[in-house]
Amino acid sequence: MNRSWVEPVFDGKHAAPRGLAVDAALLGALLLVQQPSRARDWLFAAVALVLCLVGVRRPFGAAVAQAGLLVAAHACGTDLVATLKVLAAIAVFEVSVRCPGRRPVVAASVLACAVVANRVTDLPGELASVLYKTGVVAGVPLLLGAYVRATREAARRAREHLAQEEARAEQRVHTARAAERAAIARELHDLVAHHVSSMVVRVGVARHVLPGADAGGPADPRIGAVLDDLHASGTAAMADLRRLVAVLRDPDSVGPDAPPLLTPGALATAVAAVVTQSARSGLTISAAVDEEGLARVDTARGLAVLRLAQEGLANAARHAGADAHAELTVRVDRDGGVEVTVDDDGGAAQRPELPAAGPHGHGLVGLRERVDLLGGSLAAGPAARGWRLRAELPAAPPHAPRTEKTPQRETQP
């Protein structure tokens, strides 16, 4: 909510500029308009100037003193009575804007009494005229100041209410997202993890019931190698599911008891495992990974780096050909931004393009959605020597420290 011009102009911290402006206006009137010639007129003017400056810190005392100065000036017969009335009215306005409680009414009453005292000789014949002047000099500044004060208070309350509503809306969004992550985590735990664990168990059983298992292994060593690879892949998939469930339940769950991938030092090891796993498909891979830099990468970006390496190498193994060579490069800059590049020298025909955003969250589309959520960029397409997938992830923004939570026991898949 934008602040109206009334608030900054009549804010208490701008009282000094307002006082200086009134003094400047008074000096201009004295030097250019009234041009008093008597010393006592200049004396009253000097006192009025000082009281305007005193009103910056003591508006109520300055307003009462201005009313007294008005009575004294009228008694001495100076030519500055009209000017001093204006200054006294401004002082009452300042009290009404800046001072709470009864002080604005008291200041206006004192000024009204001063005006009546100056015209007491005209009563009762000029009663209507005296009352009118009293209302204009004391009542109008009081009402205007009260209006400005009420406007400022209403604007302040509206801003506070808007801030509270925004905070509540943000909290509702966070709660909804947490509930959605928890629901996804439950589905992964109850459905996907169950089937994957069942497949791992069945592969393990197959390793023991094949002919030749009693003699130390299957009759054909290649069958044993394939089963060992399937068992290792299934076990790795189960570990990834555990990590994913942990992140879905609590995205900031980095601690001494967190799964291995969520601890900063294990990301480089996880990337190396992806390279090793991808090389089993026959693809020749060379990797240049900034292991020290990856130790500084947060959980969300660490998972994105791992998925980028997995998808990039999987696409290279699937589309580049058995004799292709792939290069994985992971760089981390000083600020924590990450650049991941996967190059291969395979042909560009029948390669997966990076389509426009759509409802499907698989492959490159899922990668782009993940990268977009982190504020980064992703490009995949033909390169000089074959095909290139390149992603840039900016550094994580600073955030407030997390509030400590009471640990809860979770059932792991």
CSV table of C-alpha atoms in Angstrom, one decimal:
chain,number,residue,atom,x,y,z
A,1,MET,CA,0.0,0.0,0.0
A,2,ASN,CA,1.5,3.3,-1.1
A,3,ARG,CA,1.8,6.2,1.4
A,4,SER,CA,-0.2,9.3,0.6
A,5,TRP,CA,1.5,12.7,0.5
A,6,VAL,CA,-0.1,13.6,3.8
A,7,GLU,CA,2.0,11.1,5.8
A,8,PRO,CA,5.5,12.2,4.9
A,9,VAL,CA,4.7,15.9,4.9
A,10,PHE,CA,3.2,15.9,8.4
A,11,ASP,CA,5.4,13.2,9.9
A,12,GLY,CA,7.0,14.0,13.2
A,13,LYS,CA,10.5,13.6,11.9
A,14,HIS,CA,9.8,16.4,9.4
A,15,ALA,CA,8.8,18.9,12.1
A,16,ALA,CA,12.2,20.7,11.7
A,17,PRO,CA,11.8,21.5,8.0
A,18,ARG,CA,8.2,22.7,8.7
A,19,GLY,CA,9.4,25.0,11.4
A,20,LEU,CA,12.2,26.4,9.2
A,21,ALA,CA,9.7,27.0,6.4
A,22,VAL,CA,7.4,28.9,8.8
A,23,ASP,CA,10.4,31.0,9.9
A,24,ALA,CA,11.3,31.7,6.3
A,25,ALA,CA,7.8,32.7,5.5
A,26,LEU,CA,7.7,35.1,8.5
A,27,LEU,CA,11.0,36.7,7.6
A,28,GLY,CA,9.8,37.2,4.0
A,29,ALA,CA,6.6,38.9,5.3
A,30,LEU,CA,8.6,41.1,7.6
A,31,LEU,CA,11.2,42.1,5.1
A,32,LEU,CA,9.1,42.4,1.9
A,33,VAL,CA,5.5,43.1,3.1
A,34,GLN,CA,5.2,44.7,6.5
A,35,GLN,CA,8.7,46.1,7.0
A,36,PRO,CA,8.3,47.2,10.6
A,37,SER,CA,10.3,50.2,11.7
A,38,ARG,CA,10.0,50.0,15.5
A,39,ALA,CA,12.4,48.0,17.6
A,40,ARG,CA,9.6,46.4,19.7
A,41,ASP,CA,8.0,45.0,16.5
A,42,TRP,CA,11.3,43.3,15.7
A,43,LEU,CA,11.6,42.1,19.2
A,44,PHE,CA,8.2,40.4,19.0
A,45,ALA,CA,9.1,39.0,15.6
A,46,ALA,CA,12.4,37.6,17.0
A,47,VAL,CA,10.5,35.9,19.9
A,48,ALA,CA,8.0,34.4,17.4
A,49,LEU,CA,10.8,33.0,15.3
A,50,VAL,CA,12.4,31.4,18.3
A,51,LEU,CA,9.1,29.9,19.4
A,52,CYS,CA,8.7,28.3,15.9
A,53,LEU,CA,12.0,26.6,16.4
A,54,VAL,CA,11.1,25.5,19.9
A,55,GLY,CA,7.9,24.0,18.5
A,56,VAL,CA,10.0,21.4,16.7
A,57,ARG,CA,10.7,19.7,20.0
A,58,ARG,CA,8.0,21.1,22.3
A,59,PRO,CA,4.9,21.8,20.2
A,60,PHE,CA,2.5,22.1,23.1
A,61,GLY,CA,4.6,24.6,25.1
A,62,ALA,CA,5.4,26.6,22.0
A,63,ALA,CA,1.6,26.8,21.2
A,64,VAL,CA,0.8,28.1,24.7
A,65,ALA,CA,3.7,30.6,24.5
A,66,GLN,CA,2.5,31.8,21.1
A,67,ALA,CA,-0.9,32.6,22.5
A,68,GLY,CA,0.7,34.5,25.4
A,69,LEU,CA,2.9,36.4,22.9
A,70,LEU,CA,-0.3,37.4,20.9
A,71,VAL,CA,-1.9,38.9,24.0
A,72,ALA,CA,1.3,40.8,24.9
A,73,ALA,CA,1.7,42.1,21.3
A,74,HIS,CA,-1.9,43.4,21.3
A,75,ALA,CA,-1.4,45.0,24.7
A,76,CYS,CA,1.8,46.8,23.4
A,77,GLY,CA,0.0,48.0,20.2
A,78,THR,CA,2.4,46.4,17.7
A,79,ASP,CA,1.6,46.1,14.1
A,80,LEU,CA,2.3,42.3,14.1
A,81,VAL,CA,-0.9,41.1,15.7
A,82,ALA,CA,-2.3,39.6,12.5
A,83,THR,CA,1.0,37.8,11.7
A,84,LEU,CA,1.2,36.5,15.3
A,85,LYS,CA,-2.3,35.1,15.0
A,86,VAL,CA,-1.3,33.1,12.0
A,87,LEU,CA,1.8,31.8,13.8
A,88,ALA,CA,-0.3,30.8,16.8
A,89,ALA,CA,-2.9,29.0,14.6
A,90,ILE,CA,0.0,27.1,13.0
A,91,ALA,CA,1.3,26.1,16.4
A,92,VAL,CA,-2.1,24.7,17.4
A,93,PHE,CA,-2.2,22.8,14.1
A,94,GLU,CA,1.2,21.2,15.0
A,95,VAL,CA,-0.1,20.2,18.4
A,96,SER,CA,-3.2,18.7,16.9
A,97,VAL,CA,-1.2,16.7,14.4
A,98,ARG,CA,1.6,15.5,16.7
A,99,CYS,CA,0.3,15.3,20.2
A,100,PRO,CA,-2.2,12.7,21.5
A,101,GLY,CA,-4.8,13.1,24.2
A,102,ARG,CA,-6.2,16.4,25.5
A,103,ARG,CA,-3.3,18.7,24.7
A,104,PRO,CA,-4.6,19.8,21.2
A,105,VAL,CA,-7.9,20.9,22.8
A,106,VAL,CA,-6.1,22.7,25.6
A,107,ALA,CA,-3.8,24.5,23.2
A,108,ALA,CA,-6.8,25.5,21.0
A,109,SER,CA,-8.7,26.7,24.2
A,110,VAL,CA,-5.7,28.8,25.3
A,111,LEU,CA,-5.5,30.5,21.9
A,112,ALA,CA,-9.3,31.1,21.9
A,113,CYS,CA,-9.0,32.8,25.3
A,114,ALA,CA,-6.1,34.9,23.9
A,115,VAL,CA,-8.3,36.1,21.0
A,116,VAL,CA,-11.2,36.9,23.2
A,117,ALA,CA,-8.9,38.7,25.7
A,118,ASN,CA,-7.7,40.9,22.8
A,119,ARG,CA,-11.3,41.8,21.8
A,120,VAL,CA,-12.8,42.0,25.3
A,121,THR,CA,-13.4,45.7,24.9
A,122,ASP,CA,-15.7,45.0,21.9
A,123,LEU,CA,-18.0,42.8,23.9
A,124,PRO,CA,-20.9,42.3,24.1
A,125,GLY,CA,-21.7,44.4,21.0
A,126,GLU,CA,-19.3,42.5,18.7
A,127,LEU,CA,-19.9,39.0,20.2
A,128,ALA,CA,-20.7,37.4,16.8
A,129,SER,CA,-17.5,38.8,15.3
A,130,VAL,CA,-15.4,37.7,18.2
A,131,LEU,CA,-16.8,34.2,18.2
A,132,TYR,CA,-16.2,33.9,14.4
A,133,LYS,CA,-12.6,35.1,14.7
A,134,THR,CA,-12.1,32.7,17.6
A,135,GLY,CA,-13.5,29.8,15.6
A,136,VAL,CA,-11.3,30.6,12.6
A,137,VAL,CA,-8.1,31.2,14.5
A,138,ALA,CA,-8.4,28.3,17.1
A,139,GLY,CA,-11.1,25.9,15.9
A,140,VAL,CA,-10.1,25.5,12.2
A,141,PRO,CA,-6.4,24.5,13.0
A,142,LEU,CA,-7.6,22.1,15.6
A,143,LEU,CA,-10.0,20.3,13.2
A,144,LEU,CA,-7.5,20.3,10.3
A,145,GLY,CA,-4.8,18.8,12.6
A,146,ALA,CA,-7.2,16.2,13.9
A,147,TYR,CA,-8.1,15.2,10.3
A,148,VAL,CA,-4.5,14.9,9.3
A,149,ARG,CA,-3.8,12.8,12.4
A,150,ALA,CA,-6.7,10.5,11.8
A,151,THR,CA,-5.7,10.1,8.1
A,152,ARG,CA,-2.2,9.1,9.1
A,153,GLU,CA,-3.4,6.7,11.7
A,154,ALA,CA,-5.9,5.1,9.3
A,155,ALA,CA,-3.2,4.7,6.7
A,156,ARG,CA,-0.8,3.1,9.3
A,157,ARG,CA,-3.5,0.6,10.4
A,158,ALA,CA,-4.3,-0.2,6.8
A,159,ARG,CA,-0.6,-1.0,6.1
A,160,GLU,CA,-0.4,-3.1,9.2
A,161,HIS,CA,-3.5,-5.0,8.2
A,162,LEU,CA,-2.2,-5.5,4.7
A,163,ALA,CA,1.1,-6.8,6.1
A,164,GLN,CA,-0.7,-9.2,8.4
A,165,GLU,CA,-2.9,-10.5,5.5
A,166,GLU,CA,0.2,-11.0,3.3
A,167,ALA,CA,1.9,-12.9,6.1
A,168,ARG,CA,-1.1,-15.1,6.6
A,169,ALA,CA,-1.4,-15.7,2.9
A,170,GLU,CA,2.2,-16.7,2.7
A,171,GLN,CA,1.8,-19.0,5.7
A,172,ARG,CA,-1.2,-20.6,4.0
A,173,VAL,CA,0.8,-21.2,0.9
A,174,HIS,CA,3.7,-22.7,2.9
A,175,THR,CA,1.2,-24.9,4.7
A,176,ALA,CA,-0.4,-26.1,1.5
A,177,ARG,CA,3.0,-26.8,-0.1
A,178,ALA,CA,4.1,-28.8,3.0
A,179,ALA,CA,0.9,-30.8,2.9
A,180,GLU,CA,1.3,-31.5,-0.8
A,181,ARG,CA,4.9,-32.6,-0.3
A,182,ALA,CA,3.8,-34.9,2.6
A,183,ALA,CA,1.1,-36.4,0.4
A,184,ILE,CA,3.6,-37.1,-2.4
A,185,ALA,CA,6.1,-38.5,0.1
A,186,ARG,CA,3.4,-40.9,1.4
A,187,GLU,CA,2.6,-42.1,-2.1
A,188,LEU,CA,6.3,-42.7,-2.9
A,189,HIS,CA,6.7,-44.5,0.4
A,190,ASP,CA,3.6,-46.7,0.1
A,191,LEU,CA,3.5,-47.4,-3.6
A,192,VAL,CA,6.8,-46.9,-5.5
A,193,ALA,CA,9.1,-47.9,-2.7
A,194,HIS,CA,7.1,-51.1,-2.0
A,195,HIS,CA,7.4,-52.2,-5.6
A,196,VAL,CA,11.1,-51.3,-6.0
A,197,SER,CA,12.0,-53.1,-2.8
A,198,SER,CA,10.0,-56.2,-4.0
A,199,MET,CA,12.0,-56.2,-7.2
A,200,VAL,CA,15.3,-56.0,-5.4
A,201,VAL,CA,14.3,-58.9,-3.2
A,202,ARG,CA,13.2,-61.0,-6.3
A,203,VAL,CA,16.5,-60.2,-8.1
A,204,GLY,CA,18.4,-61.4,-5.0
A,205,VAL,CA,16.4,-64.6,-4.9
A,206,ALA,CA,17.0,-65.1,-8.7
A,207,ARG,CA,20.8,-64.9,-8.0
A,208,HIS,CA,20.5,-67.9,-5.7
A,209,VAL,CA,18.1,-70.1,-7.5
A,210,LEU,CA,19.8,-70.0,-11.0
A,211,PRO,CA,21.7,-73.1,-12.0
A,212,GLY,CA,25.2,-73.1,-10.7
A,213,ALA,CA,24.5,-70.8,-7.8
A,214,ASP,CA,25.6,-73.5,-5.3
A,215,ALA,CA,28.9,-73.7,-7.1
A,216,GLY,CA,29.6,-70.0,-6.5
A,217,GLY,CA,27.6,-68.4,-9.3
A,218,PRO,CA,25.4,-69.0,-12.4
A,219,ALA,CA,26.6,-71.2,-15.2
A,220,ASP,CA,26.9,-68.1,-17.4
A,221,PRO,CA,28.9,-65.3,-15.7
A,222,ARG,CA,27.2,-62.7,-17.8
A,223,ILE,CA,23.9,-63.6,-16.2
A,224,GLY,CA,25.4,-63.1,-12.8
A,225,ALA,CA,26.8,-59.8,-13.9
A,226,VAL,CA,23.5,-58.6,-15.1
A,227,LEU,CA,21.7,-59.7,-11.9
A,228,ASP,CA,24.4,-58.0,-9.8
A,229,ASP,CA,23.9,-54.8,-11.8
A,230,LEU,CA,20.1,-55.0,-11.4
A,231,HIS,CA,20.5,-55.6,-7.7
A,232,ALA,CA,22.9,-52.7,-7.3
A,233,SER,CA,20.6,-50.4,-9.4
A,234,GLY,CA,17.5,-51.4,-7.4
A,235,THR,CA,19.4,-50.8,-4.1
A,236,ALA,CA,20.5,-47.4,-5.4
A,237,ALA,CA,16.9,-46.6,-6.4
A,238,MET,CA,15.7,-47.5,-2.9
A,239,ALA,CA,18.4,-45.1,-1.5
A,240,ASP,CA,17.3,-42.4,-3.8
A,241,LEU,CA,13.7,-42.9,-2.8
A,242,ARG,CA,14.6,-42.6,0.9
A,243,ARG,CA,16.4,-39.3,0.1
A,244,LEU,CA,13.6,-38.0,-1.9
A,245,VAL,CA,11.0,-38.8,0.7
A,246,ALA,CA,13.2,-37.1,3.3
A,247,VAL,CA,13.5,-33.9,1.2
A,248,LEU,CA,9.8,-33.9,0.4
A,249,ARG,CA,8.9,-34.1,4.1
A,250,ASP,CA,11.4,-31.4,5.1
A,251,PRO,CA,13.4,-29.6,2.3
A,252,ASP,CA,15.9,-28.2,4.8
A,253,SER,CA,16.6,-31.5,6.5
A,254,VAL,CA,20.4,-31.2,6.5
A,255,GLY,CA,21.9,-32.5,9.7
A,256,PRO,CA,24.1,-35.1,11.2
A,257,ASP,CA,21.3,-37.7,10.8
A,258,ALA,CA,20.3,-36.7,7.3
A,259,PRO,CA,20.6,-39.2,4.4
A,260,PRO,CA,24.0,-39.3,2.8
A,261,LEU,CA,23.1,-37.2,-0.3
A,262,LEU,CA,21.8,-34.4,1.9
A,263,THR,CA,25.1,-33.9,3.7
A,264,PRO,CA,27.2,-31.4,1.8
A,265,GLY,CA,30.3,-33.5,1.5
A,266,ALA,CA,28.6,-36.5,-0.1
A,267,LEU,CA,27.3,-34.8,-3.3
A,268,ALA,CA,30.6,-35.3,-5.2
A,269,THR,CA,30.6,-39.0,-4.2
A,270,ALA,CA,27.0,-39.3,-5.5
A,271,VAL,CA,28.0,-37.6,-8.8
A,272,ALA,CA,30.9,-40.0,-9.1
A,273,ALA,CA,28.6,-42.9,-8.6
A,274,VAL,CA,26.3,-41.7,-11.4
A,275,VAL,CA,29.4,-41.6,-13.7
A,276,THR,CA,30.3,-45.1,-12.7
A,277,GLN,CA,26.8,-46.4,-13.2
A,278,SER,CA,26.4,-44.7,-16.6
A,279,ALA,CA,29.8,-46.2,-17.8
A,280,ARG,CA,28.4,-49.7,-17.3
A,281,SER,CA,26.2,-49.1,-20.4
A,282,GLY,CA,29.3,-49.0,-22.6
A,283,LEU,CA,29.6,-45.2,-22.8
A,284,THR,CA,33.1,-43.8,-22.4
A,285,ILE,CA,32.9,-40.9,-19.9
A,286,SER,CA,35.4,-38.4,-18.7
A,287,ALA,CA,34.4,-36.2,-15.7
A,288,ALA,CA,35.7,-32.9,-14.4
A,289,VAL,CA,33.9,-32.2,-11.1
A,290,ASP,CA,34.6,-29.4,-8.6
A,291,GLU,CA,34.4,-31.5,-5.5
A,292,GLU,CA,35.4,-28.7,-3.1
A,293,GLY,CA,32.8,-26.4,-4.6
A,294,LEU,CA,30.1,-29.0,-4.4
A,295,ALA,CA,30.6,-29.2,-0.7
A,296,ARG,CA,29.2,-25.7,-0.5
A,297,VAL,CA,26.1,-26.4,-2.6
A,298,ASP,CA,22.8,-26.5,-0.7
A,299,THR,CA,20.4,-29.4,-0.8
A,300,ALA,CA,18.0,-28.2,-3.5
A,301,ARG,CA,20.8,-27.3,-5.9
A,302,GLY,CA,22.7,-30.5,-5.0
A,303,LEU,CA,19.7,-32.7,-6.0
A,304,ALA,CA,19.4,-30.7,-9.2
A,305,VAL,CA,23.1,-31.2,-10.1
A,306,LEU,CA,22.7,-34.9,-9.5
A,307,ARG,CA,19.6,-35.2,-11.7
A,308,LEU,CA,21.2,-33.2,-14.4
A,309,ALA,CA,24.2,-35.5,-14.5
A,310,GLN,CA,21.9,-38.6,-14.4
A,311,GLU,CA,19.6,-37.4,-17.2
A,312,GLY,CA,22.5,-36.0,-19.4
A,313,LEU,CA,24.5,-39.2,-19.2
A,314,ALA,CA,21.5,-41.4,-19.7
A,315,ASN,CA,20.5,-39.5,-22.8
A,316,ALA,CA,24.1,-39.8,-24.1
A,317,ALA,CA,24.1,-43.5,-23.5
A,318,ARG,CA,20.7,-43.9,-25.1
A,319,HIS,CA,21.1,-41.8,-28.2
A,320,ALA,CA,24.8,-41.2,-28.9
A,321,GLY,CA,25.8,-44.8,-29.7
A,322,ALA,CA,27.9,-47.5,-28.2
A,323,ASP,CA,31.3,-45.9,-29.3
A,324,ALA,CA,30.4,-42.4,-28.2
A,325,HIS,CA,32.4,-40.4,-25.7
A,326,ALA,CA,30.8,-38.1,-23.1
A,327,GLU,CA,32.2,-35.4,-20.9
A,328,LEU,CA,30.6,-34.3,-17.7
A,329,THR,CA,31.7,-30.9,-16.3
A,330,VAL,CA,30.5,-29.5,-13.0
A,331,ARG,CA,31.8,-26.0,-11.9
A,332,VAL,CA,31.0,-24.0,-8.8
A,333,ASP,CA,31.7,-20.3,-8.7
A,334,ARG,CA,32.7,-18.3,-5.6
A,335,ASP,CA,29.1,-17.2,-4.9
A,336,GLY,CA,27.8,-20.8,-5.0
A,337,GLY,CA,26.4,-20.8,-8.5
A,338,VAL,CA,26.7,-24.1,-10.3
A,339,GLU,CA,27.2,-24.9,-14.0
A,340,VAL,CA,26.6,-28.4,-15.3
A,341,THR,CA,27.6,-29.4,-18.8
A,342,VAL,CA,27.2,-32.8,-20.5
A,343,ASP,CA,28.9,-33.1,-24.0
A,344,ASP,CA,29.0,-36.1,-26.3
A,345,ASP,CA,30.2,-36.8,-29.8
A,346,GLY,CA,27.2,-38.8,-30.9
A,347,GLY,CA,25.0,-37.8,-33.8
A,348,ALA,CA,22.2,-35.3,-33.4
A,349,ALA,CA,19.6,-37.3,-35.2
A,350,GLN,CA,16.6,-38.6,-33.2
A,351,ARG,CA,17.9,-36.7,-30.1
A,352,PRO,CA,15.4,-35.4,-27.5
A,353,GLU,CA,14.6,-31.8,-28.0
A,354,LEU,CA,13.7,-29.4,-25.2
A,355,PRO,CA,10.0,-28.7,-25.7
A,356,ALA,CA,7.9,-25.9,-24.5
A,357,ALA,CA,6.6,-26.2,-20.9
A,358,GLY,CA,3.8,-28.7,-20.7
A,359,PRO,CA,2.0,-30.9,-18.3
A,360,HIS,CA,4.5,-33.8,-18.6
A,361,GLY,CA,7.3,-33.8,-16.0
A,362,HIS,CA,9.6,-36.3,-17.6
A,363,GLY,CA,13.1,-36.2,-18.9
A,364,LEU,CA,14.3,-32.8,-20.1
A,365,VAL,CA,10.9,-31.1,-19.3
A,366,GLY,CA,11.2,-32.2,-15.7
A,367,LEU,CA,14.8,-31.0,-15.6
A,368,ARG,CA,13.8,-27.6,-16.9
A,369,GLU,CA,11.0,-27.3,-14.4
A,370,ARG,CA,13.5,-28.1,-11.6
A,371,VAL,CA,16.0,-25.6,-12.9
A,372,ASP,CA,13.4,-22.9,-13.4
A,373,LEU,CA,12.2,-23.3,-9.8
A,374,LEU,CA,15.8,-22.5,-8.7
A,375,GLY,CA,16.0,-19.5,-11.0
A,376,GLY,CA,18.4,-21.0,-13.4
A,377,SER,CA,18.5,-21.8,-17.2
A,378,LEU,CA,18.7,-25.0,-19.2
A,379,ALA,CA,19.6,-25.6,-22.8
A,380,ALA,CA,19.9,-28.9,-24.8
A,381,GLY,CA,20.7,-29.2,-28.5
A,382,PRO,CA,23.3,-29.8,-31.2
A,383,ALA,CA,26.9,-28.7,-30.5
A,384,ALA,CA,30.1,-28.5,-32.6
A,385,ARG,CA,31.1,-32.1,-31.8
A,386,GLY,CA,27.7,-33.7,-31.2
A,387,TRP,CA,25.2,-32.9,-28.5
A,388,ARG,CA,25.3,-30.7,-25.4
A,389,LEU,CA,23.2,-30.3,-22.3
A,390,ARG,CA,24.1,-27.2,-20.3
A,391,ALA,CA,22.4,-25.8,-17.1
A,392,GLU,CA,23.3,-22.9,-14.9
A,393,LEU,CA,22.0,-22.7,-11.3
A,394,PRO,CA,22.4,-19.3,-9.4
A,395,ALA,CA,23.6,-19.3,-5.9
A,396,ALA,CA,21.0,-19.8,-3.1
A,397,PRO,CA,19.6,-16.5,-1.7
A,398,PRO,CA,20.3,-15.8,2.0
A,399,HIS,CA,17.5,-16.6,4.3
A,400,ALA,CA,16.7,-16.4,8.0
A,401,PRO,CA,17.9,-19.2,10.3
A,402,ARG,CA,15.5,-22.0,10.7
A,403,THR,CA,13.5,-22.5,13.8
A,404,GLU,CA,14.5,-25.6,15.7
A,405,LYS,CA,11.9,-28.4,15.3
A,406,THR,CA,11.2,-31.3,17.6
A,407,PRO,CA,12.5,-34.4,15.9
A,408,GLN,CA,9.8,-36.8,14.8
A,409,ARG,CA,10.2,-40.4,14.0
A,410,GLU,CA,9.5,-41.2,10.4
A,411,THR,CA,8.9,-44.5,8.8
A,412,GLN,CA,11.5,-45.0,6.0
A,413,PRO,CA,10.8,-47.0,2.9
